[in-house]
Amino acid sequence: MPKSGFRQRLDRMAYSSPMLARVLGMGGRKRRRTELSQSGWDKEHIEGGWDRLADLDELAHHAVVAGYASRLARGGHFLDIGCGAGVTEQLLRPWYAGYHGVDFSDNAIEKARIGAPESATFSAGDARTFVPARQYDLIIMCEVLEYFPDIEEQMRRYAAYLAPGGAFILSMWASRRSHPSWAAVERVLKVRDTTLMWNGRGVGWAVKALTP
Ligand SMILES: C[S@@+](CC[C@H](N)C(=O)[O-])C[C@H]1O[C@@H](n2cnc3c(N)ncnc32)[C@H](O)[C@@H]1O
């Protein structure tokens, strides 16, 4: 449902300032704890609950992820954590020599494999215990980080699989409640750039390029 103009403005102000969000009593101290089980995610993918990620009004954050990838690691090897049904992979295609996507959901992985080039591989499994087979020039986490209960630990773990000069690209829904998740990330990684965007329905994302 579209948010009212006032609500949108309040959200944007509070998102831009964690301190203001706290003063307004708008949450943010506690991170959202909405992590689902493997079967829960698979069920949602089977029922088409995540098909909307391919909608036009979701394009903004995926396009910024692909834009950052083209600048930071063109022609490199990319690891996409929580890759879903391949929406991001399709936009990244011009920019990678090799791509690996990991997702909890078998159904999402089946969909992601359809039409993907040979240079793209996928595996189904829990990203929190996934052990990469190589180092990557880019590690992407698009709309998945907020479901991890142990963000700091995961960032440290994955940073060990970044090739020298490599970078992370992280995207999260711009909710006031994502402030603590970003704070956890930024205790481990340095922000090189942030893009904050809002679609016409008042839904926003923050996409950040970060390095160890
Ligand atoms: C909101 S969707 C985002 C999908 C994709 N990154 C995109 O932006 O189009 C979150 C995805 O993360 C996956 N996921 C959530 N927790 C996971 C985990 N612990 N390990 C692997 N995948 C996970 C879900 O199955 C789902 O496909």
PDB file of C-alpha atoms and ligand atoms in Angstrom:
ATOM      1  CA  MET A   1       0.000   0.000   0.000  1.00  0.00           C
ATOM      2  CA  PRO A   2       1.433   3.446  -0.915  1.00  0.00           C
ATOM      3  CA  LYS A   3       2.538   5.468   2.076  1.00  0.00           C
ATOM      4  CA  SER A   4       1.137   8.950   2.673  1.00  0.00           C
ATOM      5  CA  GLY A   5       3.377  11.882   1.711  1.00  0.00           C
ATOM      6  CA  PHE A   6       3.860  12.765   5.381  1.00  0.00           C
ATOM      7  CA  ARG A   7       4.778   9.184   6.308  1.00  0.00           C
ATOM      8  CA  GLN A   8       7.202   8.999   3.370  1.00  0.00           C
ATOM      9  CA  ARG A   9       8.915  12.237   4.410  1.00  0.00           C
ATOM     10  CA  LEU A  10       9.135  11.103   8.023  1.00  0.00           C
ATOM     11  CA  ASP A  11      10.583   7.753   6.953  1.00  0.00           C
ATOM     12  CA  ARG A  12      13.216   9.416   4.779  1.00  0.00           C
ATOM     13  CA  MET A  13      14.228  11.866   7.493  1.00  0.00           C
ATOM     14  CA  ALA A  14      14.440   9.109  10.074  1.00  0.00           C
ATOM     15  CA  TYR A  15      16.318   6.817   7.722  1.00  0.00           C
ATOM     16  CA  SER A  16      18.904   9.498   7.002  1.00  0.00           C
ATOM     17  CA  SER A  17      19.436  10.098  10.711  1.00  0.00           C
ATOM     18  CA  PRO A  18      19.526   7.207  13.183  1.00  0.00           C
ATOM     19  CA  MET A  19      19.620   9.802  15.983  1.00  0.00           C
ATOM     20  CA  LEU A  20      16.417  11.461  14.740  1.00  0.00           C
ATOM     21  CA  ALA A  21      14.784   8.029  14.440  1.00  0.00           C
ATOM     22  CA  ARG A  22      15.580   7.414  18.110  1.00  0.00           C
ATOM     23  CA  VAL A  23      14.367  10.854  19.203  1.00  0.00           C
ATOM     24  CA  LEU A  24      11.099  10.276  17.345  1.00  0.00           C
ATOM     25  CA  GLY A  25      10.793   6.891  19.036  1.00  0.00           C
ATOM     26  CA  MET A  26      10.628   5.231  15.641  1.00  0.00           C
ATOM     27  CA  GLY A  27      12.447   2.040  16.469  1.00  0.00           C
ATOM     28  CA  GLY A  28      15.823   1.112  15.109  1.00  0.00           C
ATOM     29  CA  ARG A  29      17.425   0.064  18.361  1.00  0.00           C
ATOM     30  CA  LYS A  30      16.412  -3.519  17.810  1.00  0.00           C
ATOM     31  CA  ARG A  31      17.154  -5.196  14.536  1.00  0.00           C
ATOM     32  CA  ARG A  32      14.292  -6.967  12.809  1.00  0.00           C
ATOM     33  CA  ARG A  33      14.376 -10.672  13.662  1.00  0.00           C
ATOM     34  CA  THR A  34      12.492 -12.141  10.759  1.00  0.00           C
ATOM     35  CA  GLU A  35      14.800 -14.932   9.675  1.00  0.00           C
ATOM     36  CA  LEU A  36      12.869 -17.831   8.155  1.00  0.00           C
ATOM     37  CA  SER A  37      13.697 -21.525   7.949  1.00  0.00           C
ATOM     38  CA  GLN A  38      14.928 -23.103   4.709  1.00  0.00           C
ATOM     39  CA  SER A  39      11.495 -24.663   4.143  1.00  0.00           C
ATOM     40  CA  GLY A  40       9.826 -21.322   4.888  1.00  0.00           C
ATOM     41  CA  TRP A  41      11.863 -19.560   2.179  1.00  0.00           C
ATOM     42  CA  ASP A  42      11.334 -22.419  -0.271  1.00  0.00           C
ATOM     43  CA  LYS A  43       7.570 -22.333   0.305  1.00  0.00           C
ATOM     44  CA  GLU A  44       7.489 -18.580  -0.326  1.00  0.00           C
ATOM     45  CA  HIS A  45       9.449 -19.015  -3.580  1.00  0.00           C
ATOM     46  CA  ILE A  46       7.221 -21.925  -4.722  1.00  0.00           C
ATOM     47  CA  GLU A  47       4.106 -19.838  -4.043  1.00  0.00           C
ATOM     48  CA  GLY A  48       5.559 -16.996  -6.108  1.00  0.00           C
ATOM     49  CA  GLY A  49       5.827 -14.679  -3.109  1.00  0.00           C
ATOM     50  CA  TRP A  50       9.184 -13.372  -4.317  1.00  0.00           C
ATOM     51  CA  ASP A  51       8.339 -13.087  -8.034  1.00  0.00           C
ATOM     52  CA  ARG A  52       7.752  -9.391  -7.372  1.00  0.00           C
ATOM     53  CA  LEU A  53      11.535  -8.921  -7.148  1.00  0.00           C
ATOM     54  CA  ALA A  54      11.443  -8.886 -10.963  1.00  0.00           C
ATOM     55  CA  ASP A  55       8.874  -6.034 -11.008  1.00  0.00           C
ATOM     56  CA  LEU A  56       9.817  -2.642 -12.428  1.00  0.00           C
ATOM     57  CA  ASP A  57       9.479  -0.889  -9.078  1.00  0.00           C
ATOM     58  CA  GLU A  58      12.194  -3.167  -7.637  1.00  0.00           C
ATOM     59  CA  LEU A  59      14.628  -2.325 -10.420  1.00  0.00           C
ATOM     60  CA  ALA A  60      16.269   0.661  -8.720  1.00  0.00           C
ATOM     61  CA  HIS A  61      18.295  -1.224  -6.126  1.00  0.00           C
ATOM     62  CA  HIS A  62      19.217  -4.110  -8.449  1.00  0.00           C
ATOM     63  CA  ALA A  63      20.351  -1.578 -11.068  1.00  0.00           C
ATOM     64  CA  VAL A  64      22.545   0.242  -8.535  1.00  0.00           C
ATOM     65  CA  VAL A  65      24.070  -3.104  -7.475  1.00  0.00           C
ATOM     66  CA  ALA A  66      24.887  -3.843 -11.145  1.00  0.00           C
ATOM     67  CA  GLY A  67      26.236  -0.308 -11.643  1.00  0.00           C
ATOM     68  CA  TYR A  68      28.571  -0.596  -8.663  1.00  0.00           C
ATOM     69  CA  ALA A  69      29.689  -4.038  -9.938  1.00  0.00           C
ATOM     70  CA  SER A  70      30.536  -2.581 -13.350  1.00  0.00           C
ATOM     71  CA  ARG A  71      32.781   0.032 -11.717  1.00  0.00           C
ATOM     72  CA  LEU A  72      34.324  -1.996  -8.923  1.00  0.00           C
ATOM     73  CA  ALA A  73      34.988  -5.421 -10.415  1.00  0.00           C
ATOM     74  CA  ARG A  74      34.245  -5.476 -14.141  1.00  0.00           C
ATOM     75  CA  GLY A  75      35.259  -8.850 -15.617  1.00  0.00           C
ATOM     76  CA  GLY A  76      35.764 -10.349 -12.164  1.00  0.00           C
ATOM     77  CA  HIS A  77      34.334 -13.262 -10.211  1.00  0.00           C
ATOM     78  CA  PHE A  78      31.211 -12.526  -8.234  1.00  0.00           C
ATOM     79  CA  LEU A  79      29.618 -14.346  -5.290  1.00  0.00           C
ATOM     80  CA  ASP A  80      25.922 -13.580  -4.724  1.00  0.00           C
ATOM     81  CA  ILE A  81      24.667 -14.568  -1.276  1.00  0.00           C
ATOM     82  CA  GLY A  82      20.900 -15.160  -1.062  1.00  0.00           C
ATOM     83  CA  CYS A  83      20.738 -14.855  -4.857  1.00  0.00           C
ATOM     84  CA  GLY A  84      17.031 -15.703  -5.099  1.00  0.00           C
ATOM     85  CA  ALA A  85      15.604 -16.588  -8.515  1.00  0.00           C
ATOM     86  CA  GLY A  86      18.324 -14.816 -10.495  1.00  0.00           C
ATOM     87  CA  VAL A  87      17.015 -11.270 -10.928  1.00  0.00           C
ATOM     88  CA  THR A  88      20.347  -9.764  -9.853  1.00  0.00           C
ATOM     89  CA  GLU A  89      22.400 -12.312 -11.836  1.00  0.00           C
ATOM     90  CA  GLN A  90      20.643 -11.254 -15.057  1.00  0.00           C
ATOM     91  CA  LEU A  91      21.624  -7.613 -14.516  1.00  0.00           C
ATOM     92  CA  LEU A  92      25.186  -8.550 -13.510  1.00  0.00           C
ATOM     93  CA  ARG A  93      25.732 -10.727 -16.629  1.00  0.00           C
ATOM     94  CA  PRO A  94      27.591  -8.123 -18.723  1.00  0.00           C
ATOM     95  CA  TRP A  95      30.080  -7.535 -15.907  1.00  0.00           C
ATOM     96  CA  TYR A  96      31.307 -10.901 -14.659  1.00  0.00           C
ATOM     97  CA  ALA A  97      33.716 -13.557 -15.920  1.00  0.00           C
ATOM     98  CA  GLY A  98      32.332 -15.971 -13.333  1.00  0.00           C
ATOM     99  CA  TYR A  99      29.373 -15.876 -10.969  1.00  0.00           C
ATOM    100  CA  HIS A 100      28.222 -18.123  -8.153  1.00  0.00           C
ATOM    101  CA  GLY A 101      24.839 -17.708  -6.482  1.00  0.00           C
ATOM    102  CA  VAL A 102      23.839 -19.375  -3.201  1.00  0.00           C
ATOM    103  CA  ASP A 103      20.326 -19.543  -1.820  1.00  0.00           C
ATOM    104  CA  PHE A 104      18.392 -21.454   0.826  1.00  0.00           C
ATOM    105  CA  SER A 105      15.589 -22.225  -1.623  1.00  0.00           C
ATOM    106  CA  ASP A 106      15.870 -25.121  -4.107  1.00  0.00           C
ATOM    107  CA  ASN A 107      12.982 -23.618  -6.018  1.00  0.00           C
ATOM    108  CA  ALA A 108      14.721 -20.228  -6.365  1.00  0.00           C
ATOM    109  CA  ILE A 109      17.898 -21.956  -7.565  1.00  0.00           C
ATOM    110  CA  GLU A 110      15.953 -23.977 -10.169  1.00  0.00           C
ATOM    111  CA  LYS A 111      14.452 -20.740 -11.497  1.00  0.00           C
ATOM    112  CA  ALA A 112      17.830 -18.938 -11.421  1.00  0.00           C
ATOM    113  CA  ARG A 113      19.458 -21.676 -13.536  1.00  0.00           C
ATOM    114  CA  ILE A 114      16.969 -21.195 -16.389  1.00  0.00           C
ATOM    115  CA  GLY A 115      18.714 -19.321 -19.196  1.00  0.00           C
ATOM    116  CA  ALA A 116      21.831 -18.575 -17.153  1.00  0.00           C
ATOM    117  CA  PRO A 117      25.179 -18.775 -19.021  1.00  0.00           C
ATOM    118  CA  GLU A 118      27.761 -21.509 -18.302  1.00  0.00           C
ATOM    119  CA  SER A 119      29.860 -18.987 -16.414  1.00  0.00           C
ATOM    120  CA  ALA A 120      27.102 -18.767 -13.787  1.00  0.00           C
ATOM    121  CA  THR A 121      26.828 -21.569 -11.234  1.00  0.00           C
ATOM    122  CA  PHE A 122      24.417 -21.930  -8.342  1.00  0.00           C
ATOM    123  CA  SER A 123      24.104 -23.957  -5.170  1.00  0.00           C
ATOM    124  CA  ALA A 124      21.304 -24.423  -2.678  1.00  0.00           C
ATOM    125  CA  GLY A 125      22.256 -24.154   0.983  1.00  0.00           C
ATOM    126  CA  ASP A 126      22.517 -22.010   4.068  1.00  0.00           C
ATOM    127  CA  ALA A 127      24.693 -18.972   3.363  1.00  0.00           C
ATOM    128  CA  ARG A 128      25.588 -18.756   7.060  1.00  0.00           C
ATOM    129  CA  THR A 129      27.589 -21.983   6.782  1.00  0.00           C
ATOM    130  CA  PHE A 130      28.431 -21.923   3.064  1.00  0.00           C
ATOM    131  CA  VAL A 131      32.158 -22.269   2.409  1.00  0.00           C
ATOM    132  CA  PRO A 132      33.209 -20.594  -0.858  1.00  0.00           C
ATOM    133  CA  ALA A 133      35.502 -22.664  -3.088  1.00  0.00           C
ATOM    134  CA  ARG A 134      37.615 -19.651  -4.071  1.00  0.00           C
ATOM    135  CA  GLN A 135      38.143 -15.963  -3.439  1.00  0.00           C
ATOM    136  CA  TYR A 136      35.871 -13.464  -5.179  1.00  0.00           C
ATOM    137  CA  ASP A 137      36.377  -9.934  -6.517  1.00  0.00           C
ATOM    138  CA  LEU A 138      32.884  -9.024  -5.434  1.00  0.00           C
ATOM    139  CA  ILE A 139      30.587 -10.392  -2.761  1.00  0.00           C
ATOM    140  CA  ILE A 140      26.980  -9.288  -3.138  1.00  0.00           C
ATOM    141  CA  MET A 141      24.260  -9.534  -0.509  1.00  0.00           C
ATOM    142  CA  CYS A 142      21.043  -8.076  -1.784  1.00  0.00           C
ATOM    143  CA  GLU A 143      18.079  -8.090   0.604  1.00  0.00           C
ATOM    144  CA  VAL A 144      19.380 -11.011   2.643  1.00  0.00           C
ATOM    145  CA  LEU A 145      21.636  -9.585   5.307  1.00  0.00           C
ATOM    146  CA  GLU A 146      18.722  -8.422   7.422  1.00  0.00           C
ATOM    147  CA  TYR A 147      17.717 -12.056   7.896  1.00  0.00           C
ATOM    148  CA  PHE A 148      21.044 -13.067   9.437  1.00  0.00           C
ATOM    149  CA  PRO A 149      21.125 -13.079  13.242  1.00  0.00           C
ATOM    150  CA  ASP A 150      24.945 -12.801  13.285  1.00  0.00           C
ATOM    151  CA  ILE A 151      25.780 -10.062  10.774  1.00  0.00           C
ATOM    152  CA  GLU A 152      29.152  -9.035  12.216  1.00  0.00           C
ATOM    153  CA  GLU A 153      30.405 -12.601  12.345  1.00  0.00           C
ATOM    154  CA  GLN A 154      29.214 -13.300   8.786  1.00  0.00           C
ATOM    155  CA  MET A 155      30.884 -10.153   7.444  1.00  0.00           C
ATOM    156  CA  ARG A 156      34.182 -11.188   9.050  1.00  0.00           C
ATOM    157  CA  ARG A 157      33.813 -14.732   7.713  1.00  0.00           C
ATOM    158  CA  TYR A 158      33.021 -13.632   4.152  1.00  0.00           C
ATOM    159  CA  ALA A 159      35.730 -10.936   4.148  1.00  0.00           C
ATOM    160  CA  ALA A 160      38.254 -13.800   4.229  1.00  0.00           C
ATOM    161  CA  TYR A 161      36.939 -14.898   0.807  1.00  0.00           C
ATOM    162  CA  LEU A 162      37.456 -11.522  -0.822  1.00  0.00           C
ATOM    163  CA  ALA A 163      40.293 -11.384  -3.367  1.00  0.00           C
ATOM    164  CA  PRO A 164      42.889  -8.607  -2.854  1.00  0.00           C
ATOM    165  CA  GLY A 165      41.305  -5.312  -3.917  1.00  0.00           C
ATOM    166  CA  GLY A 166      37.834  -6.876  -3.781  1.00  0.00           C
ATOM    167  CA  ALA A 167      34.643  -5.283  -2.469  1.00  0.00           C
ATOM    168  CA  PHE A 168      31.245  -6.026  -1.008  1.00  0.00           C
ATOM    169  CA  ILE A 169      28.013  -4.640  -2.410  1.00  0.00           C
ATOM    170  CA  LEU A 170      25.195  -4.765   0.111  1.00  0.00           C
ATOM    171  CA  SER A 171      21.591  -3.737  -0.365  1.00  0.00           C
ATOM    172  CA  MET A 172      18.963  -3.452   2.338  1.00  0.00           C
ATOM    173  CA  TRP A 173      15.438  -2.181   2.463  1.00  0.00           C
ATOM    174  CA  ALA A 174      15.593   1.369   3.866  1.00  0.00           C
ATOM    175  CA  SER A 175      13.699   0.775   7.039  1.00  0.00           C
ATOM    176  CA  ARG A 176      14.607   2.560  10.251  1.00  0.00           C
ATOM    177  CA  ARG A 177      15.008  -0.919  11.653  1.00  0.00           C
ATOM    178  CA  SER A 178      17.915  -1.588   9.297  1.00  0.00           C
ATOM    179  CA  HIS A 179      20.118   0.955  11.144  1.00  0.00           C
ATOM    180  CA  PRO A 180      21.389  -1.671  13.617  1.00  0.00           C
ATOM    181  CA  SER A 181      22.122  -4.077  10.728  1.00  0.00           C
ATOM    182  CA  TRP A 182      24.175  -1.402   8.940  1.00  0.00           C
ATOM    183  CA  ALA A 183      25.924  -0.543  12.196  1.00  0.00           C
ATOM    184  CA  ALA A 184      26.942  -4.217  12.561  1.00  0.00           C
ATOM    185  CA  VAL A 185      28.256  -4.257   8.976  1.00  0.00           C
ATOM    186  CA  GLU A 186      30.192  -1.046   9.482  1.00  0.00           C
ATOM    187  CA  ARG A 187      31.950  -2.374  12.556  1.00  0.00           C
ATOM    188  CA  VAL A 188      33.698  -4.755  10.141  1.00  0.00           C
ATOM    189  CA  LEU A 189      33.774  -3.006   6.750  1.00  0.00           C
ATOM    190  CA  LYS A 190      34.490   0.525   5.496  1.00  0.00           C
ATOM    191  CA  VAL A 191      31.853   2.263   3.371  1.00  0.00           C
ATOM    192  CA  ARG A 192      33.186   3.502   0.036  1.00  0.00           C
ATOM    193  CA  ASP A 193      29.888   4.772  -1.266  1.00  0.00           C
ATOM    194  CA  THR A 194      26.176   4.748  -0.431  1.00  0.00           C
ATOM    195  CA  THR A 195      23.193   5.209  -2.720  1.00  0.00           C
ATOM    196  CA  LEU A 196      19.858   5.826  -1.060  1.00  0.00           C
ATOM    197  CA  MET A 197      16.763   5.578  -3.272  1.00  0.00           C
ATOM    198  CA  TRP A 198      12.968   5.541  -3.018  1.00  0.00           C
ATOM    199  CA  ASN A 199      10.444   4.296  -5.559  1.00  0.00           C
ATOM    200  CA  GLY A 200       7.106   5.942  -6.301  1.00  0.00           C
ATOM    201  CA  ARG A 201       5.368   3.789  -3.689  1.00  0.00           C
ATOM    202  CA  GLY A 202       7.615   5.163  -0.972  1.00  0.00           C
ATOM    203  CA  VAL A 203       9.644   1.963  -0.670  1.00  0.00           C
ATOM    204  CA  GLY A 204      13.335   2.694  -0.277  1.00  0.00           C
ATOM    205  CA  TRP A 205      16.699   0.930  -0.327  1.00  0.00           C
ATOM    206  CA  ALA A 206      20.227   1.699   0.707  1.00  0.00           C
ATOM    207  CA  VAL A 207      22.930   0.136  -1.449  1.00  0.00           C
ATOM    208  CA  LYS A 208      26.502   0.355  -0.183  1.00  0.00           C
ATOM    209  CA  ALA A 209      29.879  -0.500  -1.662  1.00  0.00           C
ATOM    210  CA  LEU A 210      32.271  -1.521   1.117  1.00  0.00           C
ATOM    211  CA  THR A 211      35.805  -2.797   1.577  1.00  0.00           C
ATOM    212  CA  PRO A 212      37.532  -4.528   4.506  1.00  0.00           C
TER     213      PRO A 212
HETATM  214  C1  LIG B   1      14.331 -10.914  -0.291  1.00  0.00           C
HETATM  215  S1  LIG B   1      15.036 -12.267  -1.152  1.00  0.00           S
HETATM  216  C2  LIG B   1      16.289 -11.454  -2.133  1.00  0.00           C
HETATM  217  C3  LIG B   1      16.726 -12.258  -3.352  1.00  0.00           C
HETATM  218  C4  LIG B   1      17.800 -11.620  -4.234  1.00  0.00           C
HETATM  219  N1  LIG B   1      19.004 -11.341  -3.508  1.00  0.00           N
HETATM  220  C5  LIG B   1      17.293 -10.342  -4.879  1.00  0.00           C
HETATM  221  O1  LIG B   1      17.589  -9.257  -4.388  1.00  0.00           O
HETATM  222  O2  LIG B   1      16.585 -10.438  -5.901  1.00  0.00           O
HETATM  223  C6  LIG B   1      16.015 -13.039   0.107  1.00  0.00           C
HETATM  224  C7  LIG B   1      16.634 -14.333  -0.367  1.00  0.00           C
HETATM  225  O3  LIG B   1      17.578 -14.766   0.606  1.00  0.00           O
HETATM  226  C8  LIG B   1      17.455 -16.157   0.750  1.00  0.00           C
HETATM  227  N2  LIG B   1      17.971 -16.499   2.099  1.00  0.00           N
HETATM  228  C9  LIG B   1      17.510 -16.079   3.290  1.00  0.00           C
HETATM  229  N3  LIG B   1      18.243 -16.582   4.306  1.00  0.00           N
HETATM  230  C10 LIG B   1      19.201 -17.336   3.721  1.00  0.00           C
HETATM  231  C11 LIG B   1      20.277 -18.125   4.211  1.00  0.00           C
HETATM  232  N4  LIG B   1      20.518 -18.242   5.525  1.00  0.00           N
HETATM  233  N5  LIG B   1      21.053 -18.763   3.311  1.00  0.00           N
HETATM  234  C12 LIG B   1      20.831 -18.667   1.986  1.00  0.00           C
HETATM  235  N6  LIG B   1      19.838 -17.925   1.452  1.00  0.00           N
HETATM  236  C13 LIG B   1      19.039 -17.279   2.316  1.00  0.00           C
HETATM  237  C14 LIG B   1      15.985 -16.460   0.537  1.00  0.00           C
HETATM  238  O4  LIG B   1      15.718 -17.787   0.142  1.00  0.00           O
HETATM  239  C15 LIG B   1      15.629 -15.445  -0.556  1.00  0.00           C
HETATM  240  O5  LIG B   1      15.764 -15.984  -1.833  1.00  0.00           O
END
